[in-house]
PDB file of C-alpha atoms in Angstrom:
ATOM      1  CA  UNK A  86     -31.694   6.807   5.108  1.00 87.00           C
ATOM      2  CA  UNK A  87     -34.637   4.705   3.907  1.00 93.00           C
ATOM      3  CA  UNK A  88     -35.064   1.466   5.856  1.00 96.00           C
ATOM      4  CA  UNK A  89     -36.410  -1.431   3.841  1.00 97.00           C
ATOM      5  CA  UNK A  90     -38.501  -4.467   4.597  1.00 97.00           C
ATOM      6  CA  UNK A  91     -37.830  -7.371   2.261  1.00 98.00           C
ATOM      7  CA  UNK A  92     -40.040 -10.274   1.159  1.00 97.00           C
ATOM      8  CA  UNK A  93     -38.246 -13.492   0.172  1.00 96.00           C
ATOM      9  CA  UNK A  94     -41.046 -15.343  -1.625  1.00 93.00           C
ATOM     10  CA  UNK A  95     -41.130 -19.057  -2.284  1.00 89.00           C
ATOM     11  CA  UNK A  96     -40.111 -20.277  -5.710  1.00 86.00           C
ATOM     12  CA  UNK A  97     -37.747 -23.250  -5.720  1.00 84.00           C
ATOM     13  CA  UNK A  98     -34.513 -22.481  -7.555  1.00 83.00           C
ATOM     14  CA  UNK A  99     -35.958 -19.090  -8.544  1.00 90.00           C
ATOM     15  CA  UNK A 100     -35.086 -17.919  -5.030  1.00 91.00           C
ATOM     16  CA  UNK A 101     -31.468 -17.587  -6.096  1.00 91.00           C
ATOM     17  CA  UNK A 102     -32.746 -14.494  -7.916  1.00 95.00           C
ATOM     18  CA  UNK A 103     -33.906 -13.241  -4.516  1.00 96.00           C
ATOM     19  CA  UNK A 104     -30.455 -13.816  -3.086  1.00 95.00           C
ATOM     20  CA  UNK A 105     -28.973 -11.797  -5.935  1.00 96.00           C
ATOM     21  CA  UNK A 106     -31.171  -8.872  -4.919  1.00 97.00           C
ATOM     22  CA  UNK A 107     -30.224  -9.200  -1.242  1.00 97.00           C
ATOM     23  CA  UNK A 108     -26.516  -9.403  -2.061  1.00 97.00           C
ATOM     24  CA  UNK A 109     -26.734  -6.286  -4.245  1.00 97.00           C
ATOM     25  CA  UNK A 110     -28.545  -4.360  -1.494  1.00 97.00           C
ATOM     26  CA  UNK A 111     -25.901  -5.361   1.066  1.00 97.00           C
ATOM     27  CA  UNK A 112     -23.001  -4.499  -1.255  1.00 96.00           C
ATOM     28  CA  UNK A 113     -24.514  -1.060  -1.799  1.00 96.00           C
ATOM     29  CA  UNK A 114     -25.210  -0.387   1.894  1.00 95.00           C
ATOM     30  CA  UNK A 115     -28.975  -0.227   1.464  1.00 96.00           C
ATOM     31  CA  UNK A 116     -30.357  -1.133   4.900  1.00 96.00           C
ATOM     32  CA  UNK A 117     -32.747  -4.083   5.161  1.00 98.00           C
ATOM     33  CA  UNK A 118     -34.166  -4.118   8.692  1.00 98.00           C
ATOM     34  CA  UNK A 119     -36.955  -6.697   8.421  1.00 98.00           C
ATOM     35  CA  UNK A 120     -37.266  -9.820   6.269  1.00 98.00           C
ATOM     36  CA  UNK A 121     -40.316 -12.047   5.854  1.00 97.00           C
ATOM     37  CA  UNK A 122     -39.915 -15.336   4.012  1.00 96.00           C
ATOM     38  CA  UNK A 123     -41.508 -18.638   3.143  1.00 94.00           C
ATOM     39  CA  UNK A 124     -40.631 -21.859   1.307  1.00 91.00           C
ATOM     40  CA  UNK A 125     -37.304 -21.650  -0.547  1.00 89.00           C
ATOM     41  CA  UNK A 126     -37.040 -18.027   0.550  1.00 93.00           C
ATOM     42  CA  UNK A 127     -36.225 -19.350   4.032  1.00 94.00           C
ATOM     43  CA  UNK A 128     -33.103 -21.071   2.702  1.00 91.00           C
ATOM     44  CA  UNK A 129     -31.970 -17.858   1.065  1.00 94.00           C
ATOM     45  CA  UNK A 130     -32.495 -15.792   4.214  1.00 97.00           C
ATOM     46  CA  UNK A 131     -30.605 -18.138   6.533  1.00 96.00           C
ATOM     47  CA  UNK A 132     -27.716 -18.203   4.024  1.00 94.00           C
ATOM     48  CA  UNK A 133     -27.764 -14.390   3.928  1.00 97.00           C
ATOM     49  CA  UNK A 134     -27.753 -14.099   7.730  1.00 97.00           C
ATOM     50  CA  UNK A 135     -24.865 -16.579   8.074  1.00 96.00           C
ATOM     51  CA  UNK A 136     -22.768 -14.566   5.605  1.00 97.00           C
ATOM     52  CA  UNK A 137     -19.701 -12.792   6.936  1.00 96.00           C
ATOM     53  CA  UNK A 138     -20.406  -9.435   5.337  1.00 94.00           C
ATOM     54  CA  UNK A 139     -16.940  -8.099   6.144  1.00 92.00           C
ATOM     55  CA  UNK A 140     -14.688 -10.842   4.775  1.00 95.00           C
ATOM     56  CA  UNK A 141     -16.679 -13.019   2.325  1.00 94.00           C
ATOM     57  CA  UNK A 142     -17.642 -12.031  -1.187  1.00 93.00           C
ATOM     58  CA  UNK A 143     -20.801 -14.151  -1.175  1.00 93.00           C
ATOM     59  CA  UNK A 144     -22.949 -16.053   1.335  1.00 93.00           C
ATOM     60  CA  UNK A 145     -21.597 -19.554   2.053  1.00 90.00           C
ATOM     61  CA  UNK A 146     -24.185 -21.721   0.256  1.00 82.00           C
ATOM     62  CA  UNK A 147     -24.349 -19.250  -2.618  1.00 84.00           C
ATOM     63  CA  UNK A 148     -20.574 -19.631  -2.976  1.00 82.00           C
ATOM     64  CA  UNK A 149     -21.141 -23.313  -3.802  1.00 74.00           C
ATOM     65  CA  UNK A 150     -23.871 -22.309  -6.229  1.00 70.00           C
ATOM     66  CA  UNK A 151     -21.617 -19.995  -8.198  1.00 67.00           C
ATOM     67  CA  UNK A 152     -18.756 -22.496  -8.196  1.00 63.00           C
ATOM     68  CA  UNK A 153     -21.043 -25.258  -9.523  1.00 55.00           C
ATOM     69  CA  UNK A 154     -18.937 -28.407  -9.452  1.00 55.00           C
ATOM     70  CA  UNK A 155     -20.689 -31.783  -9.257  1.00 51.00           C
ATOM     71  CA  UNK A 156     -20.664 -31.938  -5.455  1.00 57.00           C
ATOM     72  CA  UNK A 157     -22.023 -28.405  -5.242  1.00 55.00           C
ATOM     73  CA  UNK A 158     -24.898 -29.182  -7.610  1.00 54.00           C
ATOM     74  CA  UNK A 159     -25.864 -32.192  -5.496  1.00 55.00           C
ATOM     75  CA  UNK A 160     -25.767 -30.091  -2.319  1.00 57.00           C
ATOM     76  CA  UNK A 161     -28.053 -27.472  -3.857  1.00 54.00           C
ATOM     77  CA  UNK A 162     -30.460 -30.061  -5.225  1.00 52.00           C
ATOM     78  CA  UNK A 163     -30.855 -31.696  -1.824  1.00 51.00           C
ATOM     79  CA  UNK A 164     -32.004 -28.375  -0.391  1.00 45.00           C
ATOM     80  CA  UNK A 165     -28.682 -27.720   1.296  1.00 43.00           C
ATOM     81  CA  UNK A 166     -28.601 -31.444   2.186  1.00 43.00           C
ATOM     82  CA  UNK A 167     -30.700 -33.131   4.863  1.00 50.00           C
ATOM     83  CA  UNK A 168     -33.068 -34.684   2.295  1.00 51.00           C
ATOM     84  CA  UNK A 169     -33.241 -38.361   1.423  1.00 53.00           C
ATOM     85  CA  UNK A 170     -35.604 -40.483  -0.696  1.00 51.00           C
ATOM     86  CA  UNK A 171     -38.403 -41.966   1.359  1.00 53.00           C
ATOM     87  CA  UNK A 172     -39.960 -45.142  -0.058  1.00 52.00           C
ATOM     88  CA  UNK A 173     -43.347 -45.975   1.420  1.00 50.00           C
ATOM     89  CA  UNK A 174     -45.869 -48.461   0.082  1.00 50.00           C
ATOM     90  CA  UNK A 175     -48.559 -45.838   0.576  1.00 58.00           C
ATOM     91  CA  UNK A 176     -46.551 -43.250  -1.352  1.00 66.00           C
ATOM     92  CA  UNK A 177     -47.478 -40.379   0.968  1.00 75.00           C
ATOM     93  CA  UNK A 178     -44.312 -38.345   0.372  1.00 74.00           C
ATOM     94  CA  UNK A 179     -41.143 -38.453  -1.696  1.00 71.00           C
ATOM     95  CA  UNK A 180     -38.520 -37.202   0.738  1.00 72.00           C
ATOM     96  CA  UNK A 181     -37.813 -37.243   4.446  1.00 74.00           C
ATOM     97  CA  UNK A 182     -35.808 -34.531   6.188  1.00 77.00           C
ATOM     98  CA  UNK A 183     -33.055 -35.501   8.594  1.00 78.00           C
ATOM     99  CA  UNK A 184     -33.072 -32.497  10.927  1.00 83.00           C
ATOM    100  CA  UNK A 185     -29.535 -33.014  12.200  1.00 84.00           C
ATOM    101  CA  UNK A 186     -28.100 -33.306   8.686  1.00 80.00           C
ATOM    102  CA  UNK A 187     -30.139 -30.340   7.525  1.00 83.00           C
ATOM    103  CA  UNK A 188     -28.976 -28.189  10.433  1.00 88.00           C
ATOM    104  CA  UNK A 189     -25.378 -29.149   9.753  1.00 84.00           C
ATOM    105  CA  UNK A 190     -25.677 -28.412   6.028  1.00 83.00           C
ATOM    106  CA  UNK A 191     -27.116 -24.992   6.848  1.00 87.00           C
ATOM    107  CA  UNK A 192     -23.866 -24.406   8.822  1.00 89.00           C
ATOM    108  CA  UNK A 193     -25.781 -23.959  12.067  1.00 92.00           C
ATOM    109  CA  UNK A 194     -23.398 -26.315  13.868  1.00 92.00           C
ATOM    110  CA  UNK A 195     -20.490 -23.977  13.121  1.00 94.00           C
ATOM    111  CA  UNK A 196     -19.781 -21.713  16.160  1.00 95.00           C
ATOM    112  CA  UNK A 197     -18.560 -18.898  13.910  1.00 96.00           C
ATOM    113  CA  UNK A 198     -21.728 -18.995  11.820  1.00 96.00           C
ATOM    114  CA  UNK A 199     -23.866 -19.073  14.950  1.00 96.00           C
ATOM    115  CA  UNK A 200     -22.106 -15.956  16.195  1.00 96.00           C
ATOM    116  CA  UNK A 201     -22.722 -14.218  12.852  1.00 97.00           C
ATOM    117  CA  UNK A 202     -26.396 -15.169  12.952  1.00 97.00           C
ATOM    118  CA  UNK A 203     -26.757 -13.815  16.489  1.00 97.00           C
ATOM    119  CA  UNK A 204     -25.026 -10.574  15.465  1.00 97.00           C
ATOM    120  CA  UNK A 205     -27.166 -10.053  12.363  1.00 98.00           C
ATOM    121  CA  UNK A 206     -30.410 -10.759  14.210  1.00 98.00           C
ATOM    122  CA  UNK A 207     -29.592  -7.781  16.423  1.00 97.00           C
ATOM    123  CA  UNK A 208     -30.259  -5.447  13.488  1.00 96.00           C
ATOM    124  CA  UNK A 209     -32.619  -7.493  11.267  1.00 98.00           C
ATOM    125  CA  UNK A 210     -36.002  -8.910  12.202  1.00 98.00           C
ATOM    126  CA  UNK A 211     -36.867 -12.202  10.481  1.00 98.00           C
ATOM    127  CA  UNK A 212     -40.333 -13.754  10.242  1.00 98.00           C
ATOM    128  CA  UNK A 213     -41.011 -17.168   8.698  1.00 98.00           C
ATOM    129  CA  UNK A 214     -44.453 -17.649   7.180  1.00 96.00           C
ATOM    130  CA  UNK A 215     -46.015 -21.113   7.503  1.00 96.00           C
ATOM    131  CA  UNK A 216     -49.483 -22.672   7.311  1.00 96.00           C
ATOM    132  CA  UNK A 217     -51.041 -24.448  10.274  1.00 97.00           C
ATOM    133  CA  UNK A 218     -52.893 -27.164   8.370  1.00 95.00           C
ATOM    134  CA  UNK A 219     -54.644 -28.478  11.477  1.00 97.00           C
ATOM    135  CA  UNK A 220     -56.230 -25.087  12.178  1.00 96.00           C
ATOM    136  CA  UNK A 221     -56.358 -24.101   8.478  1.00 95.00           C
ATOM    137  CA  UNK A 222     -54.740 -20.733   9.086  1.00 94.00           C
ATOM    138  CA  UNK A 223     -51.500 -18.947   8.345  1.00 94.00           C
ATOM    139  CA  UNK A 224     -48.950 -18.132  11.026  1.00 95.00           C
ATOM    140  CA  UNK A 225     -45.636 -16.348  11.470  1.00 97.00           C
ATOM    141  CA  UNK A 226     -42.660 -17.618  13.448  1.00 97.00           C
ATOM    142  CA  UNK A 227     -40.596 -14.762  14.902  1.00 98.00           C
ATOM    143  CA  UNK A 228     -37.021 -16.009  14.515  1.00 98.00           C
ATOM    144  CA  UNK A 229     -35.600 -13.240  16.704  1.00 98.00           C
ATOM    145  CA  UNK A 230     -37.673 -14.459  19.628  1.00 98.00           C
ATOM    146  CA  UNK A 231     -36.883 -18.110  18.966  1.00 98.00           C
ATOM    147  CA  UNK A 232     -33.142 -17.421  18.717  1.00 97.00           C
ATOM    148  CA  UNK A 233     -32.913 -14.692  21.345  1.00 96.00           C
ATOM    149  CA  UNK A 234     -30.263 -17.003  22.747  1.00 95.00           C
ATOM    150  CA  UNK A 235     -28.678 -19.484  20.364  1.00 95.00           C
ATOM    151  CA  UNK A 236     -28.157 -22.886  21.942  1.00 94.00           C
ATOM    152  CA  UNK A 237     -29.139 -26.487  21.255  1.00 94.00           C
ATOM    153  CA  UNK A 238     -32.661 -26.047  22.587  1.00 95.00           C
ATOM    154  CA  UNK A 239     -33.447 -22.863  20.656  1.00 97.00           C
ATOM    155  CA  UNK A 240     -31.928 -24.276  17.458  1.00 96.00           C
ATOM    156  CA  UNK A 241     -34.205 -27.311  17.749  1.00 95.00           C
ATOM    157  CA  UNK A 242     -37.213 -24.980  17.935  1.00 96.00           C
ATOM    158  CA  UNK A 243     -35.851 -22.941  15.020  1.00 97.00           C
ATOM    159  CA  UNK A 244     -35.412 -26.049  12.850  1.00 95.00           C
ATOM    160  CA  UNK A 245     -39.068 -26.951  13.411  1.00 95.00           C
ATOM    161  CA  UNK A 246     -40.136 -23.453  12.327  1.00 96.00           C
ATOM    162  CA  UNK A 247     -37.703 -23.425   9.400  1.00 95.00           C
ATOM    163  CA  UNK A 248     -38.860 -26.811   8.101  1.00 93.00           C
ATOM    164  CA  UNK A 249     -42.523 -25.936   8.676  1.00 93.00           C
ATOM    165  CA  UNK A 250     -41.975 -22.959   6.397  1.00 92.00           C
ATOM    166  CA  UNK A 251     -40.520 -25.038   3.535  1.00 89.00           C
ATOM    167  CA  UNK A 252     -42.640 -28.205   3.709  1.00 88.00           C
ATOM    168  CA  UNK A 253     -44.504 -28.723   0.440  1.00 86.00           C
ATOM    169  CA  UNK A 254     -46.662 -31.827   0.285  1.00 84.00           C
ATOM    170  CA  UNK A 255     -46.486 -34.468  -1.164  1.00 79.00           C
ATOM    171  CA  UNK A 256     -42.780 -33.877  -1.687  1.00 79.00           C
ATOM    172  CA  UNK A 257     -42.235 -33.780   2.085  1.00 83.00           C
ATOM    173  CA  UNK A 258     -44.052 -35.043   5.132  1.00 85.00           C
ATOM    174  CA  UNK A 259     -45.881 -32.267   6.990  1.00 90.00           C
ATOM    175  CA  UNK A 260     -44.037 -31.058  10.093  1.00 91.00           C
ATOM    176  CA  UNK A 261     -45.669 -31.677  13.474  1.00 94.00           C
ATOM    177  CA  UNK A 262     -45.321 -28.982  16.143  1.00 95.00           C
ATOM    178  CA  UNK A 263     -47.187 -29.427  19.443  1.00 95.00           C
ATOM    179  CA  UNK A 264     -49.369 -32.086  17.829  1.00 96.00           C
ATOM    180  CA  UNK A 265     -50.445 -29.906  14.889  1.00 97.00           C
ATOM    181  CA  UNK A 266     -49.477 -30.243  11.216  1.00 96.00           C
ATOM    182  CA  UNK A 267     -47.619 -27.435   9.466  1.00 96.00           C
ATOM    183  CA  UNK A 268     -46.776 -26.897   5.804  1.00 93.00           C
ATOM    184  CA  UNK A 269     -45.173 -24.013   3.955  1.00 92.00           C
ATOM    185  CA  UNK A 270     -46.711 -20.562   3.981  1.00 91.00           C
ATOM    186  CA  UNK A 271     -47.109 -20.438   0.201  1.00 89.00           C
ATOM    187  CA  UNK A 272     -50.377 -22.336   0.326  1.00 89.00           C
ATOM    188  CA  UNK A 273     -52.009 -19.217   1.761  1.00 90.00           C
ATOM    189  CA  UNK A 274     -49.445 -16.465   1.216  1.00 89.00           C
ATOM    190  CA  UNK A 275     -46.350 -16.954  -0.920  1.00 91.00           C
ATOM    191  CA  UNK A 276     -45.373 -13.282  -0.543  1.00 92.00           C
ATOM    192  CA  UNK A 277     -45.772 -12.538   3.176  1.00 93.00           C
ATOM    193  CA  UNK A 278     -46.133  -8.777   3.477  1.00 93.00           C
ATOM    194  CA  UNK A 279     -48.294  -8.334   6.564  1.00 90.00           C
ATOM    195  CA  UNK A 280     -45.693  -8.064   9.306  1.00 94.00           C
ATOM    196  CA  UNK A 281     -43.732  -5.586   7.200  1.00 95.00           C
ATOM    197  CA  UNK A 282     -46.772  -3.291   6.993  1.00 91.00           C
ATOM    198  CA  UNK A 283     -47.127  -3.566  10.783  1.00 91.00           C
ATOM    199  CA  UNK A 284     -43.485  -2.618  11.480  1.00 93.00           C
ATOM    200  CA  UNK A 285     -42.991   1.091  12.165  1.00 92.00           C
ATOM    201  CA  UNK A 286     -39.246   0.673  11.586  1.00 95.00           C
ATOM    202  CA  UNK A 287     -39.814  -0.198   7.913  1.00 96.00           C
ATOM    203  CA  UNK A 288     -40.118   2.791   5.572  1.00 95.00           C
ATOM    204  CA  UNK A 289     -40.528   0.978   2.255  1.00 95.00           C
ATOM    205  CA  UNK A 290     -40.956  -2.629   1.129  1.00 96.00           C
ATOM    206  CA  UNK A 291     -39.157  -4.646  -1.551  1.00 97.00           C
ATOM    207  CA  UNK A 292     -40.906  -7.824  -2.696  1.00 95.00           C
ATOM    208  CA  UNK A 293     -40.027 -10.457  -5.276  1.00 94.00           C
ATOM    209  CA  UNK A 294     -42.908 -11.891  -7.323  1.00 92.00           C
ATOM    210  CA  UNK A 295     -42.319 -14.934  -9.541  1.00 91.00           C
ATOM    211  CA  UNK A 296     -45.768 -15.138 -11.155  1.00 89.00           C
ATOM    212  CA  UNK A 297     -44.788 -13.514 -14.479  1.00 90.00           C
ATOM    213  CA  UNK A 298     -44.638 -16.939 -16.108  1.00 90.00           C
ATOM    214  CA  UNK A 299     -46.150 -18.158 -19.378  1.00 91.00           C
ATOM    215  CA  UNK A 300     -48.499 -20.842 -18.056  1.00 89.00           C
ATOM    216  CA  UNK A 301     -50.370 -20.892 -21.381  1.00 92.00           C
ATOM    217  CA  UNK A 302     -47.188 -21.936 -23.173  1.00 91.00           C
ATOM    218  CA  UNK A 303     -46.460 -24.653 -20.608  1.00 87.00           C
ATOM    219  CA  UNK A 304     -49.953 -26.121 -20.875  1.00 88.00           C
ATOM    220  CA  UNK A 305     -49.734 -26.096 -24.669  1.00 89.00           C
ATOM    221  CA  UNK A 306     -46.440 -27.962 -24.450  1.00 83.00           C
ATOM    222  CA  UNK A 307     -47.909 -30.616 -22.148  1.00 82.00           C
ATOM    223  CA  UNK A 308     -51.190 -31.050 -24.033  1.00 84.00           C
ATOM    224  CA  UNK A 309     -49.422 -31.520 -27.355  1.00 81.00           C
ATOM    225  CA  UNK A 310     -47.009 -34.157 -26.059  1.00 73.00           C
ATOM    226  CA  UNK A 311     -47.192 -37.728 -27.369  1.00 66.00           C
ATOM    227  CA  UNK A 312     -49.073 -40.323 -25.327  1.00 57.00           C
ATOM    228  CA  UNK A 313     -46.064 -42.591 -24.795  1.00 57.00           C
ATOM    229  CA  UNK A 314     -44.476 -39.798 -22.753  1.00 58.00           C
ATOM    230  CA  UNK A 315     -47.309 -39.945 -20.219  1.00 55.00           C
ATOM    231  CA  UNK A 316     -45.160 -40.794 -17.134  1.00 60.00           C
ATOM    232  CA  UNK A 317     -42.808 -37.878 -17.774  1.00 62.00           C
ATOM    233  CA  UNK A 318     -45.676 -35.569 -18.692  1.00 67.00           C
ATOM    234  CA  UNK A 319     -47.482 -36.520 -15.487  1.00 72.00           C
ATOM    235  CA  UNK A 320     -44.466 -35.442 -13.407  1.00 70.00           C
ATOM    236  CA  UNK A 321     -44.178 -32.150 -15.309  1.00 76.00           C
ATOM    237  CA  UNK A 322     -47.920 -31.562 -14.933  1.00 80.00           C
ATOM    238  CA  UNK A 323     -47.751 -32.233 -11.195  1.00 77.00           C
ATOM    239  CA  UNK A 324     -44.898 -29.737 -10.822  1.00 78.00           C
ATOM    240  CA  UNK A 325     -46.789 -27.141 -12.864  1.00 83.00           C
ATOM    241  CA  UNK A 326     -49.972 -27.593 -10.812  1.00 83.00           C
ATOM    242  CA  UNK A 327     -47.981 -27.246  -7.595  1.00 81.00           C
ATOM    243  CA  UNK A 328     -46.410 -24.056  -8.938  1.00 83.00           C
ATOM    244  CA  UNK A 329     -49.825 -22.669  -9.891  1.00 84.00           C
ATOM    245  CA  UNK A 330     -51.228 -23.378  -6.443  1.00 81.00           C
ATOM    246  CA  UNK A 331     -48.343 -21.675  -4.667  1.00 80.00           C
ATOM    247  CA  UNK A 332     -47.862 -18.653  -6.921  1.00 81.00           C
ATOM    248  CA  UNK A 333     -51.131 -17.458  -8.471  1.00 80.00           C
ATOM    249  CA  UNK A 334     -52.548 -16.262  -5.103  1.00 78.00           C
ATOM    250  CA  UNK A 335     -49.817 -13.603  -5.178  1.00 80.00           C
ATOM    251  CA  UNK A 336     -52.133 -11.387  -7.217  1.00 80.00           C
ATOM    252  CA  UNK A 337     -54.540 -11.242  -4.279  1.00 79.00           C
ATOM    253  CA  UNK A 338     -51.708 -10.576  -1.814  1.00 81.00           C
ATOM    254  CA  UNK A 339     -50.408  -7.616  -3.804  1.00 84.00           C
ATOM    255  CA  UNK A 340     -53.894  -6.210  -4.395  1.00 83.00           C
ATOM    256  CA  UNK A 341     -54.445  -6.191  -0.636  1.00 81.00           C
ATOM    257  CA  UNK A 342     -51.129  -4.385  -0.111  1.00 85.00           C
ATOM    258  CA  UNK A 343     -52.070  -1.757  -2.676  1.00 86.00           C
ATOM    259  CA  UNK A 344     -55.489  -1.423  -1.039  1.00 85.00           C
ATOM    260  CA  UNK A 345     -53.917  -0.726   2.363  1.00 84.00           C
ATOM    261  CA  UNK A 346     -51.774   2.049   0.884  1.00 87.00           C
ATOM    262  CA  UNK A 347     -54.702   3.491  -1.117  1.00 89.00           C
ATOM    263  CA  UNK A 348     -57.038   3.464   1.897  1.00 85.00           C
ATOM    264  CA  UNK A 349     -54.517   5.279   4.060  1.00 87.00           C
ATOM    265  CA  UNK A 350     -53.881   7.822   1.296  1.00 89.00           C
ATOM    266  CA  UNK A 351     -57.630   8.413   0.897  1.00 90.00           C
ATOM    267  CA  UNK A 352     -57.931   8.986   4.648  1.00 89.00           C
ATOM    268  CA  UNK A 353     -54.924  11.308   4.590  1.00 91.00           C
ATOM    269  CA  UNK A 354     -53.216   9.195   7.233  1.00 90.00           C
ATOM    270  CA  UNK A 355     -49.961   7.298   7.589  1.00 89.00           C
ATOM    271  CA  UNK A 356     -51.321   4.672  10.012  1.00 89.00           C
ATOM    272  CA  UNK A 357     -54.580   2.898  10.759  1.00 86.00           C
ATOM    273  CA  UNK A 358     -55.640   0.398  13.449  1.00 87.00           C
ATOM    274  CA  UNK A 359     -57.553  -2.487  11.871  1.00 79.00           C
ATOM    275  CA  UNK A 360     -58.557  -5.678  13.647  1.00 82.00           C
ATOM    276  CA  UNK A 361     -56.320  -4.955  16.610  1.00 84.00           C
ATOM    277  CA  UNK A 362     -53.259  -4.322  14.423  1.00 81.00           C
ATOM    278  CA  UNK A 363     -51.670  -1.083  13.321  1.00 85.00           C
ATOM    279  CA  UNK A 364     -50.782  -0.761   9.638  1.00 83.00           C
ATOM    280  CA  UNK A 365     -48.431   1.828   8.147  1.00 85.00           C
ATOM    281  CA  UNK A 366     -48.442   3.330   4.657  1.00 87.00           C
ATOM    282  CA  UNK A 367     -45.365   2.068   2.845  1.00 90.00           C
ATOM    283  CA  UNK A 368     -44.266   2.382  -0.785  1.00 91.00           C
ATOM    284  CA  UNK A 369     -44.078  -1.096  -2.320  1.00 92.00           C
ATOM    285  CA  UNK A 370     -41.357  -2.003  -4.847  1.00 94.00           C
ATOM    286  CA  UNK A 371     -42.102  -5.275  -6.659  1.00 94.00           C
ATOM    287  CA  UNK A 372     -39.480  -7.077  -8.732  1.00 95.00           C
ATOM    288  CA  UNK A 373     -41.057  -9.415 -11.305  1.00 94.00           C
ATOM    289  CA  UNK A 374     -38.502 -11.485 -13.207  1.00 95.00           C
ATOM    290  CA  UNK A 375     -40.072 -13.144 -16.248  1.00 94.00           C
ATOM    291  CA  UNK A 376     -40.316 -16.865 -16.976  1.00 91.00           C
ATOM    292  CA  UNK A 377     -38.038 -18.264 -14.284  1.00 90.00           C
ATOM    293  CA  UNK A 378     -38.577 -21.970 -13.619  1.00 84.00           C
ATOM    294  CA  UNK A 379     -38.834 -23.367 -10.105  1.00 79.00           C
ATOM    295  CA  UNK A 380     -37.067 -26.710 -10.796  1.00 67.00           C
ATOM    296  CA  UNK A 381     -37.406 -27.787  -7.170  1.00 53.00           C
ATOM    297  CA  UNK A 382     -37.099 -31.428  -8.178  1.00 48.00           C
ATOM    298  CA  UNK A 383     -35.649 -31.374 -11.688  1.00 49.00           C
ATOM    299  CA  UNK A 384     -31.930 -31.217 -12.454  1.00 52.00           C
ATOM    300  CA  UNK A 385     -32.450 -30.537 -16.152  1.00 57.00           C
ATOM    301  CA  UNK A 386     -30.537 -27.247 -16.010  1.00 62.00           C
ATOM    302  CA  UNK A 387     -27.791 -27.128 -13.382  1.00 62.00           C
ATOM    303  CA  UNK A 388     -26.720 -23.617 -14.389  1.00 77.00           C
ATOM    304  CA  UNK A 389     -30.084 -21.970 -13.712  1.00 81.00           C
ATOM    305  CA  UNK A 390     -29.416 -21.040 -10.102  1.00 81.00           C
ATOM    306  CA  UNK A 391     -26.253 -19.131 -11.036  1.00 84.00           C
ATOM    307  CA  UNK A 392     -28.037 -17.333 -13.873  1.00 89.00           C
ATOM    308  CA  UNK A 393     -30.947 -16.437 -11.604  1.00 92.00           C
ATOM    309  CA  UNK A 394     -28.571 -15.022  -9.001  1.00 93.00           C
ATOM    310  CA  UNK A 395     -26.844 -12.872 -11.625  1.00 94.00           C
ATOM    311  CA  UNK A 396     -30.226 -11.684 -12.928  1.00 96.00           C
ATOM    312  CA  UNK A 397     -31.168 -10.654  -9.385  1.00 96.00           C
ATOM    313  CA  UNK A 398     -27.979  -8.603  -9.125  1.00 96.00           C
ATOM    314  CA  UNK A 399     -28.693  -6.951 -12.468  1.00 97.00           C
ATOM    315  CA  UNK A 400     -32.340  -6.093 -11.857  1.00 97.00           C
ATOM    316  CA  UNK A 401     -31.663  -4.817  -8.340  1.00 97.00           C
ATOM    317  CA  UNK A 402     -29.075  -2.444  -9.808  1.00 96.00           C
ATOM    318  CA  UNK A 403     -31.559  -1.284 -12.438  1.00 95.00           C
ATOM    319  CA  UNK A 404     -34.294  -0.703  -9.847  1.00 94.00           C
ATOM    320  CA  UNK A 405     -32.326   0.776  -6.958  1.00 93.00           C
ATOM    321  CA  UNK A 406     -29.017   1.919  -8.444  1.00 86.00           C
ATOM    322  CA  UNK A 407     -30.173   5.536  -8.637  1.00 69.00           C
ATOM    323  CA  UNK A 408     -31.522   5.648  -5.061  1.00 57.00           C
TER     324      UNK A 408
END
């Protein structure tokens, strides 16, 4: 049976689409053996790995998303809780993360969920992509190594890696690990494919790409707005610019992935050692939902996350239902 690597890209609320794809794959017994994630994709992956596949219909946080009462909407908006407004005269960041509250909201204080996570990490490798801002280079955190034994100490290390992988400035304060600043991986690589190409246990790769978005339309809308709406327009413009910065580099990421496959095919080989790393030829399946909004900060459409999840289910079935 084909073993898949899966890329959970960043994308704010759009990542509920990603969870729809993962849920469909699990329901249809399609094996995912390696996941790489960044930004909001990290939230989706931890929810997926804390899911009791045998007794629960949906992952625990996703269950709240589908139910969508007022308390649930608030929980989702606060990034599974743990966030709080941070008012500084210098205005360096909007929110602070309370690590203890965040860990609790992710259900990592629940012994049963910890046991499920440990069990699932026996069969699934998980890498979190982050950016070391101090060294100006990307990095991967190997969650399986960090949580080889799940206890208070290892969970503290995991929370640093998890938060490093979702920290978007200026919304959040950059995470400090060993005296160095970390922010989310999307600044350099919002669709982290590399470790999947290096994994001999992965036969094919499934990646979600959120860049099929009408930026021309959004700019037209902002430029044609009335001047008295400037404060609101400035917020929308800032969100759009942030989205552009984190998503447009995906084109380069995918072109490099295609190049690796094409080079290996031209050489008539399945593997190649480049720069001290071994890369494997792997078919790449890219899902590109159209015009999904990130809405990381906005609550203008509280039903979007449920709709995105259902769209992920639908498009996964269309793409892989005949496999």
